[in-house]
CSV table of C-alpha atoms in Angstrom, one decimal:
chain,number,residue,atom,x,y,z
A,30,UNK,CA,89.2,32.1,103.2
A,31,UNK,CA,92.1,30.3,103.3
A,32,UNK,CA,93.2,28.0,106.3
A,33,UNK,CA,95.5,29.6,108.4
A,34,UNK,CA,98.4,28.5,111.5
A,35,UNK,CA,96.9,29.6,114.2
A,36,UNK,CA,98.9,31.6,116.5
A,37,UNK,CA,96.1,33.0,119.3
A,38,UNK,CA,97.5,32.3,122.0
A,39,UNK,CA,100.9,31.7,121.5
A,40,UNK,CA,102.4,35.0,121.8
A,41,UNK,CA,102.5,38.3,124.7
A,42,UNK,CA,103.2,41.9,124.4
A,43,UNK,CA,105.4,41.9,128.3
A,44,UNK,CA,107.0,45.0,127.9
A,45,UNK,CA,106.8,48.6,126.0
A,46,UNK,CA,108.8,51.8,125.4
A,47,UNK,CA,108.8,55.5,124.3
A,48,UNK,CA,111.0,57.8,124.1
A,49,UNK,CA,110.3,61.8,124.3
A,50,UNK,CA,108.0,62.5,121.7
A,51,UNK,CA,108.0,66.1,121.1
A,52,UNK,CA,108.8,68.8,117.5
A,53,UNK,CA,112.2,69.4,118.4
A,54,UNK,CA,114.0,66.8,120.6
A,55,UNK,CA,117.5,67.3,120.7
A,56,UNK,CA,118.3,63.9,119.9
A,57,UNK,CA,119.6,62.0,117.3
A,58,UNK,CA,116.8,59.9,115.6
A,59,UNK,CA,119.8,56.7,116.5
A,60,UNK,CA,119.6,57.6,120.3
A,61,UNK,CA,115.9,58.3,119.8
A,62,UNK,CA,115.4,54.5,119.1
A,63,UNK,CA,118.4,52.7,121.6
A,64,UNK,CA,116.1,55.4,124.7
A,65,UNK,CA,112.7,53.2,122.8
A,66,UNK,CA,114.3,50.3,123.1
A,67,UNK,CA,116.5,50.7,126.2
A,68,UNK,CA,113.1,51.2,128.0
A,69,UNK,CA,110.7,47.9,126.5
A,70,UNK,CA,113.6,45.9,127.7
A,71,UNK,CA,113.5,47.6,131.6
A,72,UNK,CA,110.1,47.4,131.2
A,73,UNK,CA,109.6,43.6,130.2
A,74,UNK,CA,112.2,42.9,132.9
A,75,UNK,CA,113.7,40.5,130.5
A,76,UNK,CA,117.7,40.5,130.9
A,77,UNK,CA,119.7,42.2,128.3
A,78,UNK,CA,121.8,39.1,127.6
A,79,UNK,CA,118.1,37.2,126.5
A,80,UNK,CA,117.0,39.2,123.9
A,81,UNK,CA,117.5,37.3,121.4
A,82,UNK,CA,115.6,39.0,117.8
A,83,UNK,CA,115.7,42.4,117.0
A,84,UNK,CA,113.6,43.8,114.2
A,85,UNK,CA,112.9,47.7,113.2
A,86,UNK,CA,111.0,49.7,110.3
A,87,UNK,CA,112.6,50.6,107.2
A,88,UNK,CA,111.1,54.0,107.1
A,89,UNK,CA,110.2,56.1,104.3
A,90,UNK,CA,111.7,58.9,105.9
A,91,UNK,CA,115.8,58.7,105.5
A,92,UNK,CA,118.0,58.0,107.1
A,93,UNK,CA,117.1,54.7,108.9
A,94,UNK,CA,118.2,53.0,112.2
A,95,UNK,CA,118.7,49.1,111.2
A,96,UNK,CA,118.9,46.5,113.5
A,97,UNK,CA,122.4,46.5,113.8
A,98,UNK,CA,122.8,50.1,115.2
A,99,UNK,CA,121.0,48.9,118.1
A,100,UNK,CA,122.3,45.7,118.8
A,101,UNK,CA,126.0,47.0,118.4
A,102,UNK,CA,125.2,50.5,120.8
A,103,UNK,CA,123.5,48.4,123.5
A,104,UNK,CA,125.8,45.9,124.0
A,105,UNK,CA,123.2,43.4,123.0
A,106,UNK,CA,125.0,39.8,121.7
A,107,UNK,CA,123.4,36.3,119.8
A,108,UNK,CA,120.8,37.6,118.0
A,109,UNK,CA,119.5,34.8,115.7
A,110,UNK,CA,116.3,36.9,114.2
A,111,UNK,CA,116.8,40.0,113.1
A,112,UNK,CA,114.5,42.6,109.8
A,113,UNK,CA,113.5,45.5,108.6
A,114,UNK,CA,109.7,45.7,107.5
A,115,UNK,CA,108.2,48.5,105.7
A,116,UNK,CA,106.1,51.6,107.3
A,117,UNK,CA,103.6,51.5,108.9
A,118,UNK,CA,104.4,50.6,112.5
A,119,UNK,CA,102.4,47.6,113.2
A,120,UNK,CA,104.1,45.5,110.5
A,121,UNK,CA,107.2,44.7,112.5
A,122,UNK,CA,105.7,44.0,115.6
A,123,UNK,CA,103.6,41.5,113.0
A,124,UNK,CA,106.7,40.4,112.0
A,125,UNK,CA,108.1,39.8,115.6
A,126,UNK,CA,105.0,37.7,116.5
A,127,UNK,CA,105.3,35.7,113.5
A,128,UNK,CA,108.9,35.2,114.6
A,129,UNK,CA,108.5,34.1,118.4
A,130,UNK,CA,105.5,31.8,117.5
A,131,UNK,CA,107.4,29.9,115.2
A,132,UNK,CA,110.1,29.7,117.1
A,133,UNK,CA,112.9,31.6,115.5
A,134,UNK,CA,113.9,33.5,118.5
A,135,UNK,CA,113.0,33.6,122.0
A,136,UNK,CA,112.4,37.4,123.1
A,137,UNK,CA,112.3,39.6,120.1
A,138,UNK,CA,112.5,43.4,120.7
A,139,UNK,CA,110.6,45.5,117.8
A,140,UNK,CA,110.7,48.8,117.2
A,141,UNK,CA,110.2,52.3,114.9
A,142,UNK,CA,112.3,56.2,115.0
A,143,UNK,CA,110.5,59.2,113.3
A,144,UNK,CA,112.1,62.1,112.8
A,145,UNK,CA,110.8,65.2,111.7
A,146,UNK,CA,113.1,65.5,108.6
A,147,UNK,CA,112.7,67.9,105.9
A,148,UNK,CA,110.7,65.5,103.9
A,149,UNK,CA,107.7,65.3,105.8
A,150,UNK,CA,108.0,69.0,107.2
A,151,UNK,CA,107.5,72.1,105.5
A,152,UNK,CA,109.1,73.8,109.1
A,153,UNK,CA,112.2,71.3,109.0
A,154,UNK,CA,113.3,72.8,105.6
A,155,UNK,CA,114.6,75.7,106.8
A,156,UNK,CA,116.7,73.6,109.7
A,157,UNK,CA,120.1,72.3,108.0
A,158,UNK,CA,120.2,69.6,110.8
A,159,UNK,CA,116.9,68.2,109.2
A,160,UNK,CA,117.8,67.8,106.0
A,161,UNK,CA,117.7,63.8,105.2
A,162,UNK,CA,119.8,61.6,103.0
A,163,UNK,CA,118.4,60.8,99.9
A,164,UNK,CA,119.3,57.2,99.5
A,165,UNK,CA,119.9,55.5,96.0
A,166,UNK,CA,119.9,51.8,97.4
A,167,UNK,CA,115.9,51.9,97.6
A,168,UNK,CA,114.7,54.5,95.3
A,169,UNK,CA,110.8,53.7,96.2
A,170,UNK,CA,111.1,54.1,99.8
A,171,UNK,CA,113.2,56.9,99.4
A,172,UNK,CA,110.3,58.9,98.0
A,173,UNK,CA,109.5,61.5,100.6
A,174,UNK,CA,105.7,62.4,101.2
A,175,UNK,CA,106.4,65.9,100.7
A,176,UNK,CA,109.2,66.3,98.3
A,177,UNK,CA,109.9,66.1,95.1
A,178,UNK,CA,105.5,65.8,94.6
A,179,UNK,CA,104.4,68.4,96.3
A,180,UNK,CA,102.0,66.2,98.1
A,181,UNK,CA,100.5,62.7,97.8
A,182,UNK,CA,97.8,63.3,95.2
A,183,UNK,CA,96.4,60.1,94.9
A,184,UNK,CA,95.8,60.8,99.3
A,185,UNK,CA,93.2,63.6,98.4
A,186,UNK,CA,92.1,62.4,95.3
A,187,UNK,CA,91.0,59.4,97.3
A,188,UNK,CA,89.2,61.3,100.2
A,189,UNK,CA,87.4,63.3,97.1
A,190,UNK,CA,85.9,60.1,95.5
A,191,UNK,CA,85.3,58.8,99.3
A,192,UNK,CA,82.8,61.8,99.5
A,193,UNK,CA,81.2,61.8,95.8
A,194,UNK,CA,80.3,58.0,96.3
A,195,UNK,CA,79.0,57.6,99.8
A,196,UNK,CA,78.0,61.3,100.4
A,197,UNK,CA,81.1,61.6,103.5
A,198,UNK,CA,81.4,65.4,104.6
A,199,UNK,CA,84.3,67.6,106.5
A,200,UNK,CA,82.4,67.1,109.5
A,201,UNK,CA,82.8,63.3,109.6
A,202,UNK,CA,86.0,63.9,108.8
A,203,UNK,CA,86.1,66.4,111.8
A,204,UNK,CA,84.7,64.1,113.9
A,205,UNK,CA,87.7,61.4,113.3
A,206,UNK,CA,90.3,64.8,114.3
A,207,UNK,CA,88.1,66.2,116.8
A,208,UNK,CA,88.1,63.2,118.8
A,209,UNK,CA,91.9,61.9,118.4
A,210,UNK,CA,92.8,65.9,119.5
A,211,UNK,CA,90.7,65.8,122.4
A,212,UNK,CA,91.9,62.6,123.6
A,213,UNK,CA,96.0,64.0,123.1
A,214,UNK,CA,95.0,66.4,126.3
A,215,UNK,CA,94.8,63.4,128.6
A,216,UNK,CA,97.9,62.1,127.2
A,217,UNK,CA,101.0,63.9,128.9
A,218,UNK,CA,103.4,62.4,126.4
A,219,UNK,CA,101.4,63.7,123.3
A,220,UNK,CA,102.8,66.7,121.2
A,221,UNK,CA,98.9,68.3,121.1
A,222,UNK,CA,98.6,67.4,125.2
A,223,UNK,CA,97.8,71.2,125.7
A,224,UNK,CA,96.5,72.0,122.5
A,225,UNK,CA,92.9,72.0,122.5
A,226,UNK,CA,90.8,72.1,118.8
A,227,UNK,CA,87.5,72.9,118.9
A,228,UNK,CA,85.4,70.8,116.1
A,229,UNK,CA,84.4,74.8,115.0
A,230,UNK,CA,87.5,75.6,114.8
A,231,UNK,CA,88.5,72.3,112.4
A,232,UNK,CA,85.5,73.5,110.5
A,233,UNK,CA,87.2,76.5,109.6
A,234,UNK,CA,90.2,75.4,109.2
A,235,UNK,CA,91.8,76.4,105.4
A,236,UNK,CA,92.0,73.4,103.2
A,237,UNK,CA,95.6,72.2,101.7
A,238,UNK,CA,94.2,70.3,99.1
A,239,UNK,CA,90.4,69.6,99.0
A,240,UNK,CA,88.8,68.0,101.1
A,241,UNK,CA,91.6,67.6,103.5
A,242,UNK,CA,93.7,70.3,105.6
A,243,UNK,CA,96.9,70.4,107.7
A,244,UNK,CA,94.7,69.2,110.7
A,245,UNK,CA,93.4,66.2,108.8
A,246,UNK,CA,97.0,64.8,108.8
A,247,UNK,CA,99.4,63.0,111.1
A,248,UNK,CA,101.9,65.7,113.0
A,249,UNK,CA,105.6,64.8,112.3
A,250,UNK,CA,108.0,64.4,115.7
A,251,UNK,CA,111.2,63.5,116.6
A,252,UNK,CA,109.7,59.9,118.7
A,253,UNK,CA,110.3,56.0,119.2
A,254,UNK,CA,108.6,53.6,120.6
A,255,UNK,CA,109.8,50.0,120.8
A,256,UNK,CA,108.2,46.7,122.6
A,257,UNK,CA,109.3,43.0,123.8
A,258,UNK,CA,107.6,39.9,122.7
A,259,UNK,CA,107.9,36.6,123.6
A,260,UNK,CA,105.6,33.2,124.9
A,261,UNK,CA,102.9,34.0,127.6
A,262,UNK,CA,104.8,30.8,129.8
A,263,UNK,CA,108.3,32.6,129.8
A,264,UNK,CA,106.1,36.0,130.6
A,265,UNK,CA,104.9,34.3,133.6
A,266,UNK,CA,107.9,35.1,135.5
A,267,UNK,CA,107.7,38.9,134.7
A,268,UNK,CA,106.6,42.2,136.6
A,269,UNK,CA,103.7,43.2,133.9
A,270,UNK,CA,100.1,41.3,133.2
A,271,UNK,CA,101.0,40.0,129.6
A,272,UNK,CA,98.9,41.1,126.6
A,273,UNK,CA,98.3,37.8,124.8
A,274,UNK,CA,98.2,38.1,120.9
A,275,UNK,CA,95.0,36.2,119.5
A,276,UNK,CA,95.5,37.0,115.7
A,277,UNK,CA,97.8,39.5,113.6
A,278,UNK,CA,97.3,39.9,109.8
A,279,UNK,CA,98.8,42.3,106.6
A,280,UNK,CA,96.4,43.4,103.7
A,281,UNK,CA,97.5,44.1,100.2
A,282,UNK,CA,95.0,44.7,97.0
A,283,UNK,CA,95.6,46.3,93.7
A,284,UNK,CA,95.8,50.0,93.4
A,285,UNK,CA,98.8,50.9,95.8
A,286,UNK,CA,100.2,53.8,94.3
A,287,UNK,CA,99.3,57.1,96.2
A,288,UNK,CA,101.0,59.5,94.7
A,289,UNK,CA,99.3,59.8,90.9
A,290,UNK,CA,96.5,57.5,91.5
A,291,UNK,CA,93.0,57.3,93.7
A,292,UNK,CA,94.4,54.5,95.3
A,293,UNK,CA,92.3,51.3,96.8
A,294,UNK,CA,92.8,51.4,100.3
A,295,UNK,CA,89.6,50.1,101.7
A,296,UNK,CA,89.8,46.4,99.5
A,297,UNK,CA,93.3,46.1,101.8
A,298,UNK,CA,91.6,47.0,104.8
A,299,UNK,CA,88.8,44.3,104.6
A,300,UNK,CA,90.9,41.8,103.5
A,301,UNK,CA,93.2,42.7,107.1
A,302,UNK,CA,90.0,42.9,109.2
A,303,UNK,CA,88.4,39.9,108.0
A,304,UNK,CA,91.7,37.6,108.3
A,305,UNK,CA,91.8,38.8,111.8
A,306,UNK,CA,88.1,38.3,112.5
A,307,UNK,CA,88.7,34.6,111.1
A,308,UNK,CA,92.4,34.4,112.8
A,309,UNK,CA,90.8,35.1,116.3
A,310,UNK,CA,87.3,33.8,116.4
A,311,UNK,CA,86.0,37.2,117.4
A,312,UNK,CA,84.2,39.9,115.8
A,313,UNK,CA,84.0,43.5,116.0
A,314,UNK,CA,81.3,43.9,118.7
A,315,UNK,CA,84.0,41.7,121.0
A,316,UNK,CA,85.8,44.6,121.1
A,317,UNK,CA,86.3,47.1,124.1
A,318,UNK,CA,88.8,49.3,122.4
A,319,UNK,CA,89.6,50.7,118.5
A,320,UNK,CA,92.6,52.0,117.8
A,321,UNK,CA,92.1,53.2,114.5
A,322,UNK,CA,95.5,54.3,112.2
A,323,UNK,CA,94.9,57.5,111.1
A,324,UNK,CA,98.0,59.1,109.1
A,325,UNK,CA,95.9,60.9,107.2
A,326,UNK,CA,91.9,61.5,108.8
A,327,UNK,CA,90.4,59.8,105.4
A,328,UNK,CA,92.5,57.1,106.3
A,329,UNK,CA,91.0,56.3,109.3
A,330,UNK,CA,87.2,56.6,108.0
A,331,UNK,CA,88.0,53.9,105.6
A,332,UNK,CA,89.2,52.2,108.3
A,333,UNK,CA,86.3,52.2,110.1
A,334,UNK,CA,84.8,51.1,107.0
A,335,UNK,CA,86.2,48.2,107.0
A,336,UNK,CA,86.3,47.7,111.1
A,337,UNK,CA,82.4,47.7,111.3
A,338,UNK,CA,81.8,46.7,108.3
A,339,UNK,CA,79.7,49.9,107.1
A,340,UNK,CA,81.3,50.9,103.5
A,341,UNK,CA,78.5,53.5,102.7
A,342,UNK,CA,77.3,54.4,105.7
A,343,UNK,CA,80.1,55.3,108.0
A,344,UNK,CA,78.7,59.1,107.7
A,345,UNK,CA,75.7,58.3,109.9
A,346,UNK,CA,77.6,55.2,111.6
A,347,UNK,CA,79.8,58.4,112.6
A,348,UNK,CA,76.7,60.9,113.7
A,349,UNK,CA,75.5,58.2,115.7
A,350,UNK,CA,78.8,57.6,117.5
A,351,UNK,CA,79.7,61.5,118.1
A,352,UNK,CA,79.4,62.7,121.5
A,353,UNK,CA,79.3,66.2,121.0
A,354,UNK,CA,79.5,67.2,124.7
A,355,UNK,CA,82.7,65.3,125.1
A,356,UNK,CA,84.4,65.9,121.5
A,357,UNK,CA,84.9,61.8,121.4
A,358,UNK,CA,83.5,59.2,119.0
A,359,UNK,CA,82.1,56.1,121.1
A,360,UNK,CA,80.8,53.2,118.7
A,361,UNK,CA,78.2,50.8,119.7
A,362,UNK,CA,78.6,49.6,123.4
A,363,UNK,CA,80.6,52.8,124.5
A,364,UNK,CA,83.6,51.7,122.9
A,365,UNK,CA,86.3,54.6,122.3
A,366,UNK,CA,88.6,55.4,119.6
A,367,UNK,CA,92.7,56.2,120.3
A,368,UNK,CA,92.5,56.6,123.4
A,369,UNK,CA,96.3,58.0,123.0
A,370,UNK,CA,95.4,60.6,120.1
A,371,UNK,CA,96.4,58.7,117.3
A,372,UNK,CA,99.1,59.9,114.9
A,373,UNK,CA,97.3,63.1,114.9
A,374,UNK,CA,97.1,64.0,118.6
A,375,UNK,CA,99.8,62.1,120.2
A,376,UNK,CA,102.3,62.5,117.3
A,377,UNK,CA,103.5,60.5,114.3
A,378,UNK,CA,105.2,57.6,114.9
A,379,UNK,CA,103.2,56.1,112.0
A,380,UNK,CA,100.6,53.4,114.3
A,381,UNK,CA,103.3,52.6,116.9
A,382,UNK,CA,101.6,54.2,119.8
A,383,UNK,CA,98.2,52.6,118.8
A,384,UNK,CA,100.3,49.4,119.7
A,385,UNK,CA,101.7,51.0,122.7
A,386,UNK,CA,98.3,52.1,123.9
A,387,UNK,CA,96.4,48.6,123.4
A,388,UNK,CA,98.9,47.3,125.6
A,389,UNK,CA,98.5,50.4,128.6
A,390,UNK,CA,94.6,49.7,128.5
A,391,UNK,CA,94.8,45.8,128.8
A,392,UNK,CA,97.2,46.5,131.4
A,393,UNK,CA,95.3,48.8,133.0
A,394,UNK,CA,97.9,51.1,133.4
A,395,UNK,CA,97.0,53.8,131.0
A,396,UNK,CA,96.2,56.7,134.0
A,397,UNK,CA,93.4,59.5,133.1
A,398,UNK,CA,92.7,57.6,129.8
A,399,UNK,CA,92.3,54.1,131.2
A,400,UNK,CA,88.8,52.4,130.2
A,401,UNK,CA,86.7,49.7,132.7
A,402,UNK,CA,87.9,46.3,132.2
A,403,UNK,CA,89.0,46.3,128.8
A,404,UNK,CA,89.9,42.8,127.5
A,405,UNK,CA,90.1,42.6,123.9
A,406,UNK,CA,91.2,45.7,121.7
A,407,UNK,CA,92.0,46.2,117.6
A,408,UNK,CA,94.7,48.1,116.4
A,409,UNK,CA,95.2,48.6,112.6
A,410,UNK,CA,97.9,50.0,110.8
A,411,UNK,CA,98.9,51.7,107.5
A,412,UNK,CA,97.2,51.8,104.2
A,413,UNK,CA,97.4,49.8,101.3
A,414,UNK,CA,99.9,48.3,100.6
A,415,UNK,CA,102.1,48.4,103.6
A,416,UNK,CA,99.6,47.9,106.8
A,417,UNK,CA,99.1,45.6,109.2
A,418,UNK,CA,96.8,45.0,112.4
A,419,UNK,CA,96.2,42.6,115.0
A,420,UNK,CA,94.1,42.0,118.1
A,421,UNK,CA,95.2,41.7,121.9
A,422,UNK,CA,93.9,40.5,124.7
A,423,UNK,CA,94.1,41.0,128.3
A,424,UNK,CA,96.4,38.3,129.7
């Protein structure tokens, strides 16, 4: 593997923000993002007047908030950084790490709106006020997940040859749900907080397109979330421990197209994982937290592929990690899964809130859910080819 600029270290998480996450918020997705944002910045207890990079997702759902929607409605002034990255979530917080530890800007604020638009919401399409833009300046990212396709066939196609290869079943799958859902009812923000599912009940589930159902994928909201970055020295004079950033990597292979294609999602996800075990110096059983992306539940088992390294066998690797009792997957060493509830239990802001939850359990702050101790946790991102991960430490 290839030499790389080390940035462990160099970077800190020092302050995060959500807005309301819920089905039907009653906001504009613009003021959705400027309450995210609005509230990292309180939070860091950086002045306004520092911030000093601003970067957001170019999401496949239309319309977008850029950079300069925020910075112009909050009064913000001398940004020298500012971008858009691609979906999923994790890539522009990459992106504003990347940015502070070379030195482009001082406190970069990153952040990601969803909205449950008519594209990614069979409900939405009976709501006017849902209806998205269609966009011609970007044609590809314009293509909604639901519409014109129908669905993302290359998604379940994937999922099917996931199972004929390694022998994977609905009940590992259900595992993976199961466990994101029950961890949603410790979370108060979560759209699924008081919405138990049963693993019998995801059993028995209908199926939308085989092997997968409507559980098995991520629950579109109206949501942002946003955080501040900087250096850990200039976070030594703020109100929060700092989560320190020891590596953060992207992952692209061939086969990326999802929509008429099987596509190679796992290749991506080893090449991610391994960069950031090389990045960091650490491996996998370092870890006292997983937060594992999971748009899409066959998503997430081939991210656990690729996490502990058990393309194969993650069926059994899965059995052995299933607490039945509690509805929760713990991997070797007790170490849990989305604590938060993932995209599927806390709601779809497509991997922000695994960011946002790393950071509340290295804190310590994270309430019911919070774990002994942690001091080094993985968050990945996305699928092939827009994903991203890093890990973060306990400052």
């Amino acid at each position: 593997m290839n030499e790389v600029n080390n940035i462990s270290g160099k970077v800190a998480i020092v302050g995060i923000g959500t807005s309301v996450l819920s089905r039907d918020s009653k906001r504009s997705v613009g003021a959705l993002a400027l309450d995210a944002v609005r509230g990292a910045i309180r939070d860091s207890g950086v002045p306004p007047e520092d911030i000093d990079g601003v970067g957001g997702i170019y999401s496949t759902d239309q319309p977008t908030v850029w950079p300069g929607y925020v910075v112009e409605s909050l009064g913000l002034s001398d940004i020298v950084w500012s971008t858009c990255a691609a979906p999923a979530s994790a890539n522009i917080v990459t992106e504003g790490i990347a940015a502070v530890a070379a030195g482009v800007c001082n406190y970069a604020v990153c952040y990601h709106a969803k909205y449950r638009w008519d594209t990614v919401s069979a409900a939405a399409r009976k709501d006017p006020m849902r209806r998205a833009v269609r966009s011609g300046m970007d044609p590809w990212m314009s293509v909604p997940l639901v519409e014109p396709f129908g669905v993302p066939n290359g998604m379940f196609a994937a999922a099917q040859r996931h199972m004929h290869e390694f022998g994977t079943s609905r009940e590992h799958l259900g595992m993976i749900v199961c466990n994101n859902r029950r961890w949603a009812l410790e979370n108060e923000a979560a759209v699924f907080y008081d919405k138990p599912l049963s693993y019998e009940q995801y059993l028995e589930a209908p199926l939308a397109v085989p092997p997968l159902s409507a559980l098995d994928m991520d629950m579109p909201i109206d949501a942002a979330m946003a955080v501040v970055i900087t250096t850990p020295e200039r976070a030594a004079d703020l109100p929060h421990r700092s989560v320190i950033v020891d590596a953060s990597a992207n992952g692209i292979t061939g086969g990326s197209d999802f929509f008429f294609q099987p596509f190679e999602s796992y290749a991506s996800y080893k090449t991610l994982v391994d960069r950031l075990w090389h990045m960091s110096g650490h491996g996998i059983g370092d870890m006292d937290l997983v937060n594992i992306y999971d748009g899409f539940s066959s998503l997430a088992l081939e991210w656990i592929d690729a996490a502990f390294d058990v393309r194969g066998e993650v069926g059994g690797f899965l059995e052995d990690a299933w607490d039945a009792e509690k509805s929760k997957i713990f991997f070797p060493g007790g170490v849990p899964m989305s604590t938060h509830g993932g995209n599927i239990g806390e709601g779809r802001v497509q991997g922000f809130g695994h960011v946002l939850e790393a950071v509340r359990q290295l804190r310590g702050t994270a309430g019911s859910r919070q774990i002994d101790n942690p001091e080094l946790a993985l968050v990945v991102n996305g699928n092939n080819p827009v994903n991203a991960g890093m890990i973060l430490r306990a400052g």
